[in-house]
XYZ file of C-alpha atoms in Angstrom:
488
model
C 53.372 -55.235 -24.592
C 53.983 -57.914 -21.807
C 55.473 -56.560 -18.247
C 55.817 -58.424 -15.148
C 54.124 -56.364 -12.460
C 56.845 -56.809 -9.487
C 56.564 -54.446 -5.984
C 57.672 -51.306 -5.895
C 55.464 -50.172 -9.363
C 58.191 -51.730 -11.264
C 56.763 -53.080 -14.802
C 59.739 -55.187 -16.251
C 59.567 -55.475 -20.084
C 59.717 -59.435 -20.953
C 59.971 -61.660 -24.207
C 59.039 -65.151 -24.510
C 60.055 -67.445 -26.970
C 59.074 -71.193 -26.759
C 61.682 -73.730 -27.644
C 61.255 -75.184 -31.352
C 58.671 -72.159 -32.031
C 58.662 -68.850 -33.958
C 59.691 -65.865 -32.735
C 55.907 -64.991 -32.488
C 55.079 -67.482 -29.817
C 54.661 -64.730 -26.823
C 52.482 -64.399 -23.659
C 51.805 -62.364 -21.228
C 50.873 -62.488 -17.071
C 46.923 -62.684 -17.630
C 46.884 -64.163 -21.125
C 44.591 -67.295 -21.909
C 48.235 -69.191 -22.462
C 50.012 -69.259 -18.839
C 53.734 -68.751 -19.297
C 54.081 -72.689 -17.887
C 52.302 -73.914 -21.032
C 54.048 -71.607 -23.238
C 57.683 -72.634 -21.595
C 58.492 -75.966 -23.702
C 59.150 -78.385 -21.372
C 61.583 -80.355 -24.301
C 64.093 -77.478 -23.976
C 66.238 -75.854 -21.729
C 65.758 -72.202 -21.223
C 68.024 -69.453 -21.533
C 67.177 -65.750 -19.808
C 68.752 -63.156 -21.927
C 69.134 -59.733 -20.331
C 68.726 -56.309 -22.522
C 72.481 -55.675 -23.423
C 73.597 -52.210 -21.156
C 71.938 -48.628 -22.080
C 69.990 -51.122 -24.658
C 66.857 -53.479 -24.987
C 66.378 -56.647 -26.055
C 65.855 -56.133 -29.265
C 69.662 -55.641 -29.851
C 70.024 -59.022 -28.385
C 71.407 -61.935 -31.252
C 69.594 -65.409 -30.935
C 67.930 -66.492 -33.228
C 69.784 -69.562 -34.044
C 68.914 -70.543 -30.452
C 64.932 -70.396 -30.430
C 65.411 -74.512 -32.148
C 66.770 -75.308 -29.282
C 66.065 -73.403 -26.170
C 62.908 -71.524 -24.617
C 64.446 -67.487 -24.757
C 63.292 -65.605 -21.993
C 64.458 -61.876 -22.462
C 64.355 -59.023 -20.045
C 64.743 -55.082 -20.168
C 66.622 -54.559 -16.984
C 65.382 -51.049 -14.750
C 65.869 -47.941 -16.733
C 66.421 -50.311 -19.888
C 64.077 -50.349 -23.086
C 60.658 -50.831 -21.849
C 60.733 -51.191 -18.440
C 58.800 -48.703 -16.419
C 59.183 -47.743 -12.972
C 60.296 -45.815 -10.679
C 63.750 -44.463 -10.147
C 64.547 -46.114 -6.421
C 67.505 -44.261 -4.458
C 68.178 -48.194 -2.778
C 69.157 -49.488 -6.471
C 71.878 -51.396 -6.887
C 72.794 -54.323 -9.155
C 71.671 -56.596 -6.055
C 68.148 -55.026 -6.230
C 68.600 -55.939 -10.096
C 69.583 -59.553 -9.744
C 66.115 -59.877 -7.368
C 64.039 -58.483 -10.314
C 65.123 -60.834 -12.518
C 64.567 -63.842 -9.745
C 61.229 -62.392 -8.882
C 60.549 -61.760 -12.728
C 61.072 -66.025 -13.549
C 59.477 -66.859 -10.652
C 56.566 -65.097 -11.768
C 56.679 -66.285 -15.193
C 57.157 -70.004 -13.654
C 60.526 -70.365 -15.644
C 62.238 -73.052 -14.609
C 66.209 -72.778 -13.389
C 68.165 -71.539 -16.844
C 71.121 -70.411 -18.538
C 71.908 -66.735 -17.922
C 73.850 -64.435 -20.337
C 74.189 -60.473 -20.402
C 76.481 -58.424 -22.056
C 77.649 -55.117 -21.021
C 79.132 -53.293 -18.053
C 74.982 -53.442 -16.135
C 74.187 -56.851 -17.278
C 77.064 -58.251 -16.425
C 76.537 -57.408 -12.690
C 72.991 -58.077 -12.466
C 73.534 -61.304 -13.961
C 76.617 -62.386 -11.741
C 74.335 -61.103 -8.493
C 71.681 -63.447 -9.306
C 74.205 -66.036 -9.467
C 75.351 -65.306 -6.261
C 72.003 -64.496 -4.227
C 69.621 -67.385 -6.066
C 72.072 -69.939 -7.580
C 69.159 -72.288 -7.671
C 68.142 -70.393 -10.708
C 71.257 -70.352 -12.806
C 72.506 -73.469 -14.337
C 74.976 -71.653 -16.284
C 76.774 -68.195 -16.643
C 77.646 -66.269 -20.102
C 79.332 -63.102 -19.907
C 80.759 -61.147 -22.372
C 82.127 -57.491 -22.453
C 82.195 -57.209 -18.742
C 84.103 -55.177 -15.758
C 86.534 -55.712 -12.877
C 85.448 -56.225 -9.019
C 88.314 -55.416 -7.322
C 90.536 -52.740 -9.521
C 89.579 -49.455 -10.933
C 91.275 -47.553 -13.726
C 94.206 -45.200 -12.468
C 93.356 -42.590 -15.065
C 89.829 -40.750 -14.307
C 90.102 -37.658 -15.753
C 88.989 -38.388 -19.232
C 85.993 -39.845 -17.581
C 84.903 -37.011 -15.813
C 85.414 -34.774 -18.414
C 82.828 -36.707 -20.210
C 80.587 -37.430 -17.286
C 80.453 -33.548 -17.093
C 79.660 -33.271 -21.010
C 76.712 -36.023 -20.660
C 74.767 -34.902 -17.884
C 75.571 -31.341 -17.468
C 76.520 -30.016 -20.991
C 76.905 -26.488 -21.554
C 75.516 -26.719 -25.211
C 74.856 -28.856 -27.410
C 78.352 -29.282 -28.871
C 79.194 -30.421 -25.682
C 76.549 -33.115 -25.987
C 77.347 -34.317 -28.783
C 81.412 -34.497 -28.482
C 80.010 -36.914 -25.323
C 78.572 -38.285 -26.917
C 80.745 -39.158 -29.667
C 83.259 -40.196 -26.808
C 81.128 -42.598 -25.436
C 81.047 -44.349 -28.732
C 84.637 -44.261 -28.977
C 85.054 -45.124 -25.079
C 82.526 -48.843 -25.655
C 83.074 -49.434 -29.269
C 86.600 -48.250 -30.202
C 87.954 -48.342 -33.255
C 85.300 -50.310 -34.654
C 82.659 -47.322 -34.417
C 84.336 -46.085 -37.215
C 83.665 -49.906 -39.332
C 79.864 -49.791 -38.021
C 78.279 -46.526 -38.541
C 75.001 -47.647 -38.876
C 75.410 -50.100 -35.527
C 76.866 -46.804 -33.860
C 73.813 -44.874 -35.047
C 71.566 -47.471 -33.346
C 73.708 -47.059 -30.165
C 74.491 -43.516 -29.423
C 70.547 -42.994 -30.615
C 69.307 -44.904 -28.227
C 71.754 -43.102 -25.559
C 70.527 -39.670 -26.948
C 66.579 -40.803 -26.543
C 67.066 -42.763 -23.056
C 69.821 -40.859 -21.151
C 69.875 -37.468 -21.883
C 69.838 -33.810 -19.175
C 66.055 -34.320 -20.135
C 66.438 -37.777 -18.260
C 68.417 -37.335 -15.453
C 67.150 -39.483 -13.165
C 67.109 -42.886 -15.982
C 70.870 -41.819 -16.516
C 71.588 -42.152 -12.873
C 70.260 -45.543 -12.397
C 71.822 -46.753 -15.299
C 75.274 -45.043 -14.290
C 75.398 -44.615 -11.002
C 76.012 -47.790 -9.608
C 78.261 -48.489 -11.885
C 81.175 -46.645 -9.970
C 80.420 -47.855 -7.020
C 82.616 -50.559 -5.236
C 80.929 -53.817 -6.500
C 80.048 -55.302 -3.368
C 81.713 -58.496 -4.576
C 84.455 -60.476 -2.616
C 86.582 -63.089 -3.752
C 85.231 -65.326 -1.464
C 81.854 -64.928 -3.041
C 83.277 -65.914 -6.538
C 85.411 -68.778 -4.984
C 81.824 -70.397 -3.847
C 80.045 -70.076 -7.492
C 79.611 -73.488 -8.799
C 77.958 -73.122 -11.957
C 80.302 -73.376 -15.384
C 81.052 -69.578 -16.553
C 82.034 -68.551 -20.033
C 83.947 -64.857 -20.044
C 83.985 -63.084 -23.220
C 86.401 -59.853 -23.229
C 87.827 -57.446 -25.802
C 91.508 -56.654 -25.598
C 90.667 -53.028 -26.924
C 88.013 -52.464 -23.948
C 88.932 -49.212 -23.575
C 86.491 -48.456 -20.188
C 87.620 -51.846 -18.504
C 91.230 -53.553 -19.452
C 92.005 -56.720 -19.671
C 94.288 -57.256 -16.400
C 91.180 -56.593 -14.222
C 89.238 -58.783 -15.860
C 91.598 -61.314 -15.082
C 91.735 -60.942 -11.578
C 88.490 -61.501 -11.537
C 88.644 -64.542 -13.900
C 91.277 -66.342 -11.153
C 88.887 -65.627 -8.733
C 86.314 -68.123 -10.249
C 88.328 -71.061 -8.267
C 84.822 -73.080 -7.471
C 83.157 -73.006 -11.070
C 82.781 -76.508 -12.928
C 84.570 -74.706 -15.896
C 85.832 -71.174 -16.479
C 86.008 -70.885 -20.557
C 87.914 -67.845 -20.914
C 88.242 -66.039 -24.026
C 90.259 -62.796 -24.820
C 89.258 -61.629 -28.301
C 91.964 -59.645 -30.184
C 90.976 -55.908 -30.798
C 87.295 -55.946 -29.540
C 85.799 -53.292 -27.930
C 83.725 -53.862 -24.455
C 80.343 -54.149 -26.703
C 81.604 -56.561 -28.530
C 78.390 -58.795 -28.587
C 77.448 -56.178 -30.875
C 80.744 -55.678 -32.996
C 81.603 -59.340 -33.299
C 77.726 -61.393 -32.575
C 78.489 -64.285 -35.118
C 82.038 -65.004 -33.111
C 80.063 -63.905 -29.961
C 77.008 -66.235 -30.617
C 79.258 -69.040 -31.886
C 81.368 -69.242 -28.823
C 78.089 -69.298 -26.498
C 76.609 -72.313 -28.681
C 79.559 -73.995 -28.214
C 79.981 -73.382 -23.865
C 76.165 -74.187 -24.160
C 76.911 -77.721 -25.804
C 79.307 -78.864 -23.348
C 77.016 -78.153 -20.722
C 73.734 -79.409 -21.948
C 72.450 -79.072 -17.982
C 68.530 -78.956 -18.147
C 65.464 -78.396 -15.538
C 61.827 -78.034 -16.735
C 61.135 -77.925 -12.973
C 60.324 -74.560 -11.772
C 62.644 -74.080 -7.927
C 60.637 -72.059 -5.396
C 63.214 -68.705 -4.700
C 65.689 -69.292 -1.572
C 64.782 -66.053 -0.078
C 66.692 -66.531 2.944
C 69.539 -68.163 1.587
C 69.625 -64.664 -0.718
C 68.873 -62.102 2.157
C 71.821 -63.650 4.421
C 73.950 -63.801 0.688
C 73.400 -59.462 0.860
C 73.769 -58.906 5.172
C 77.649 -60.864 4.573
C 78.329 -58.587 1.493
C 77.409 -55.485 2.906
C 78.191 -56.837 6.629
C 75.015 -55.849 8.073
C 73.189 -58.344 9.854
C 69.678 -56.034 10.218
C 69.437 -56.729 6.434
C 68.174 -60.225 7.498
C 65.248 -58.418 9.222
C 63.994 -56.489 6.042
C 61.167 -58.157 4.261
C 62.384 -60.740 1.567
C 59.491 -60.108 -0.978
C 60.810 -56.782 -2.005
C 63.246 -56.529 -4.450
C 65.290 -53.310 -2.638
C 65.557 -55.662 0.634
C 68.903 -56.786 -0.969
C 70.535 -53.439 -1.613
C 73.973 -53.273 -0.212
C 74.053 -49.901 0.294
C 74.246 -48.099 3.327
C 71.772 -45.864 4.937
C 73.892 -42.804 4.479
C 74.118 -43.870 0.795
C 70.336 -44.557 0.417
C 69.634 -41.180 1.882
C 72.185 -39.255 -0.679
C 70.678 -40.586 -3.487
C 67.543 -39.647 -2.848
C 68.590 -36.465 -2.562
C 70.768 -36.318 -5.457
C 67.677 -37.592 -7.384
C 65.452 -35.002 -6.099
C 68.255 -32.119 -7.409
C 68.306 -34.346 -10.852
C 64.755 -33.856 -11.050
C 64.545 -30.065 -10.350
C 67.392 -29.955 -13.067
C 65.735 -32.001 -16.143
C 62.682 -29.578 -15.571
C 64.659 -26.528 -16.172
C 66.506 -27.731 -19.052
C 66.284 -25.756 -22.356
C 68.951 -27.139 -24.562
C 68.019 -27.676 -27.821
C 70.084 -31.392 -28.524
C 68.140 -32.680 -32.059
C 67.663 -36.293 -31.136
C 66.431 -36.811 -27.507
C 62.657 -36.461 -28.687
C 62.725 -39.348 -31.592
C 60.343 -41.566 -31.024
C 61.342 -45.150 -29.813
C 60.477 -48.041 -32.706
C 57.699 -49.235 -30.008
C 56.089 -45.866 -29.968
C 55.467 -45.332 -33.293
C 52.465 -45.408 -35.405
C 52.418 -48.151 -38.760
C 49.753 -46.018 -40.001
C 51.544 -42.628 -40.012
C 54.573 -42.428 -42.871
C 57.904 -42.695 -41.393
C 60.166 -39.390 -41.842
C 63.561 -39.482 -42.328
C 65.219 -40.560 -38.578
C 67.760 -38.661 -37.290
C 71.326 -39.945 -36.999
C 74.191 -39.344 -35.374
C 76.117 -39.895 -38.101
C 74.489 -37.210 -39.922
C 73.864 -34.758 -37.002
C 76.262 -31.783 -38.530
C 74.129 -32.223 -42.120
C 71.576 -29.389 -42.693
C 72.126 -27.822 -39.401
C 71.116 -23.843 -39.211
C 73.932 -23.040 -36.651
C 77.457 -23.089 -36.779
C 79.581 -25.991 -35.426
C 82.296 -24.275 -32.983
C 86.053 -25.142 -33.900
C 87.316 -26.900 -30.315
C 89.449 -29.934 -29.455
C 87.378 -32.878 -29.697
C 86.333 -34.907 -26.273
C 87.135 -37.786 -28.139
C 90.763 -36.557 -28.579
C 91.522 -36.606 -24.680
C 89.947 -40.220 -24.313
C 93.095 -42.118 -24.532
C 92.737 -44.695 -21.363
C 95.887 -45.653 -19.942
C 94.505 -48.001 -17.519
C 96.436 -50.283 -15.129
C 95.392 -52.340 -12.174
C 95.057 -50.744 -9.134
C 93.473 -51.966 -5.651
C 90.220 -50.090 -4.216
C 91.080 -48.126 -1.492
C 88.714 -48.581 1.828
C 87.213 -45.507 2.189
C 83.794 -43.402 3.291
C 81.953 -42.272 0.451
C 81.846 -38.743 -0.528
C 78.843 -37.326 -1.590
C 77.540 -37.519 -5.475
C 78.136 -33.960 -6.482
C 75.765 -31.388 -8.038
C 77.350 -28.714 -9.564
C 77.006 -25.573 -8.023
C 76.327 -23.663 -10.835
C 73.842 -25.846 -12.054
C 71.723 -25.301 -9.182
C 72.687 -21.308 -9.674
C 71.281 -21.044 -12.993
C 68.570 -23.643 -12.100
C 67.520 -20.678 -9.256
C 68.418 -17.740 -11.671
C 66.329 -19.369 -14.845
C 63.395 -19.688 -12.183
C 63.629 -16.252 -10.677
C 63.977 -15.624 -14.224
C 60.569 -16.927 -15.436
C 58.759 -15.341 -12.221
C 59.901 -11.565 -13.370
C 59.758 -11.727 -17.080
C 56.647 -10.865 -18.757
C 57.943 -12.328 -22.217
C 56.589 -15.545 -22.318
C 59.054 -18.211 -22.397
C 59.822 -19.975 -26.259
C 58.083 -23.197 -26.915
C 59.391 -26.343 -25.842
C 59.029 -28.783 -29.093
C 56.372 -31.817 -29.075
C 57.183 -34.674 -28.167
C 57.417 -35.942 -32.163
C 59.424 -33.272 -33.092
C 62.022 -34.835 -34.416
C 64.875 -32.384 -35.699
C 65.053 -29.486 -33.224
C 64.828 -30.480 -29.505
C 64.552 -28.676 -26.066
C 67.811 -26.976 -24.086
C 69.644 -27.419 -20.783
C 71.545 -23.895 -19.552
C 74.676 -24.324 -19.048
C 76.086 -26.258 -15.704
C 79.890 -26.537 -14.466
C 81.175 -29.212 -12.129
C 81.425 -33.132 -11.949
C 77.914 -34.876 -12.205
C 78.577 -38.331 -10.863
C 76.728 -40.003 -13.704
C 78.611 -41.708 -16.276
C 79.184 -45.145 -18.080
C 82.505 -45.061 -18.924
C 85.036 -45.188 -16.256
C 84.960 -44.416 -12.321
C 83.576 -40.827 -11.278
C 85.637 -39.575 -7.933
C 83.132 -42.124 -5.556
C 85.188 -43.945 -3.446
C 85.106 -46.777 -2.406
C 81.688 -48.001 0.196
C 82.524 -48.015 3.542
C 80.350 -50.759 5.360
């Protein structure tokens, strides 16, 4: 599989598809075909990020490949990506992956398009730190910068239920929130689509995975980092894609930050009527269609490859963040252009140290979270029947508790509302999570019963279980967890 070896032990999953070509033109750093050989130099090239909490593969272009070199990327914690979880992440550190990434792949300045909550910032932040690189910005299902929704307690009823469930009803009700919460009413029309989806969440992000769920959540309720100056001084034409049924991010903050676009050669703006935030995935023809088209009118091309404005991007982070020593860190790692503040820094690597101690202890048994991804499998071994969400209550031993559904208390009632300056409180653990963490180890040192097996890693209907934790984890995807806003 091809990675891009970037500092910090980061291998970043990458696709390559040469302009005019068939999907199967690939190559890989050390390959007898260099990536500048493989780039057609005919085309323009596009770089396609993984869509959020996906991978590429869930990415729709294959009417572009004609026309365009595709260069695709699994952001951190995304797909097929390995690494490292770093407690200096931020979208910042994920817009320099994706610079470093071309730059070592020699692709030339491109088109840039995510979808989703994460890809949206990362692909905005490398925009605003190496605009050399970006001739063009698509964005569709994305998030305010400057507002946050007034109603949180839905949110952190089901940030609770994700990361710290107490069984695994409370998993799953999560989880069948979260498909609500990003796909609305059309997870009901798309029940295979939401099977791929909340599957992928179930394998990727689950109390067994603690640590990949905070650095795919995390910064996500922070403040962005993002002024409106910043997005006054973007030059490059933008196309905005939004659902009016995005129930995690409504459609007046996304407006704001639409206005806020006031330098951009063209802001194409496009509301769709009753689409949920993923709606690259619900609607990709009318998605796909709508890019072509922005593409068209802006048939801007470079088979150059620009050397990376390092400077230009460190000073970009020391006036977001207001800290001038940033300019002294070392420009050729990625984490050099984290916003975040030493105090921050230092509490999540903590909080990702008590994540850690908690995804060992887990015991839950949540079917689901040890399916093998499509990557890992074996052609030679015969398939078994996969296990769906959709189907999760069929043939099930135990008996499914009578309660009110999460689902049933996500009704977001969002409005606009400023950020508030102020310091950051910490990321909480829950107390008793760390109890029973201490109890279930104290536990295992005085009981001469050995403990019950955990399941292998292929087992595929009954999985491993997490004891039961109370409290607020900070880790979530939909909505704002009780963060605060950054205080420089």
């Amino acid at each position: 599989m091809p990675h891009v070896s970037l500092p910090g032990a980061l291998q970043l999953y990458y696709e390559l598809y040469r302009g005019g070509s068939s999907p199967s033109t690939t190559a890989s750093p050390g390959s007898s075909t260099s990536p500048t050989t493989t780039l057609s130099l005919e085309h323009p090239t596009l770089v396609l990020l993984s869509p959020s909490w996906l991978d590429v593969s869930m990415l729709e272009f294959s009417a572009l490949r004609s026309h365009y070199n595709c260069v695709l990327f699994d952001l951190r914690s995304h797909g097929r990506t390995k690494g490292e979880v770093n407690p200096a992440y931020d979208h910042f550190v994920g817009a320099a992956d994706i610079a470093f990434a071309m730059e070592a792949l020699h692709v030339p300045p491109s088109h840039v398009y995510g979808t989703g909550a994460i890809a949206y910032q990362v692909a905005l932040k490398l925009c605003l730190l190496f605009p050399n690189q970006v001739l063009s910005l698509s964005l569709a299902g994305i998030t305010g910068l400057f507002t946050e929704p007034v109603r949180k307690e839905a949110f952190e009823e089901l940030n609770h239920a994700w990361c710290f469930p107490q069984d695994e009803d409370d998993y799953y009700e999560a989880m069948d929130a979260m498909a609500m919460l990003f796909l609305s009413g059309e997870a009901d029309r798309s029940v295979d689509l939401t099977d791929q989806v909340i599957g992928a969440l179930v394998r990727r992000y689950s109390p067994y995975k603690l640590r990949r769920t905070f650095e795919i959540s995390v910064p996500n309720h922070r403040a962005s980092g993002v002024t409106k100056e910043a997005l006054a001084g973007i030059k490059q034409p933008i196309l905005l894609i939004h659902g009016t049924e995005d129930m995690a991010f409504p459609l007046s903050a996304i407006e704001d930050v639409r206005d806020n676009f006031t330098g951009a050669a063209e802001v194409d703006w496009h509301p769709i009527e009753g689409a949920p935030h993923m709606l690259a995935l619900t609607r990709p023809d009318l998605v796909l269609s709508l890019f072509t088209s922005f593409l068209a009118r802006h048939p801007i091309f470079s088979s150059t490859v620009v050397p990376l404005d390092l400077s230009y991007a460190l000073n970009m982070s020391a006036t977001l963040a207001r800290n001038p020593k940033i300019l002294l860190r070392n420009p050729r790692l990625q984490e050099s252009y984290s916003i975040l503040s030493t105090e921050e820094k230092d509490l999540s690597a903590k909080t990702i140290g008590e994540w850690k101690k908690l995804e060992e202890s887990c015991t839950l048994w949540l079917p689901g979270v040890n399916e093998k991804e499509e990557w890992e499998k074996d052609p030679k071994v015969r398939p078994r029947q996969p296990w769906k969400f959709s189907t999760r209550n069929q043939n099930v031993s135990r008996p499914i508790s009578a309660r009110k559904s999460l689902v049933e208390s996500i009704t977001v009632e969002t409005q606009a509302s400023k950020w508030e300056e102020s310091a950051l409180p910490p990321i909480p653990i829950p107390d008793e999570a760390l109890r029973n963490l201490h109890l279930n180890q104290q536990r295992r040192e005085s009981d001469s019963t050995p403990p019950p097996p955990v399941p292998p890693k292929d087992f595929e209907t009954d999985s491993p279980s997490c004891g039961s934790t109370q409290g607020l984890s900070s880790a979530t995807t939909g909505g704002q967890p009780n963060l605060g806003t950054r205080s420089h």
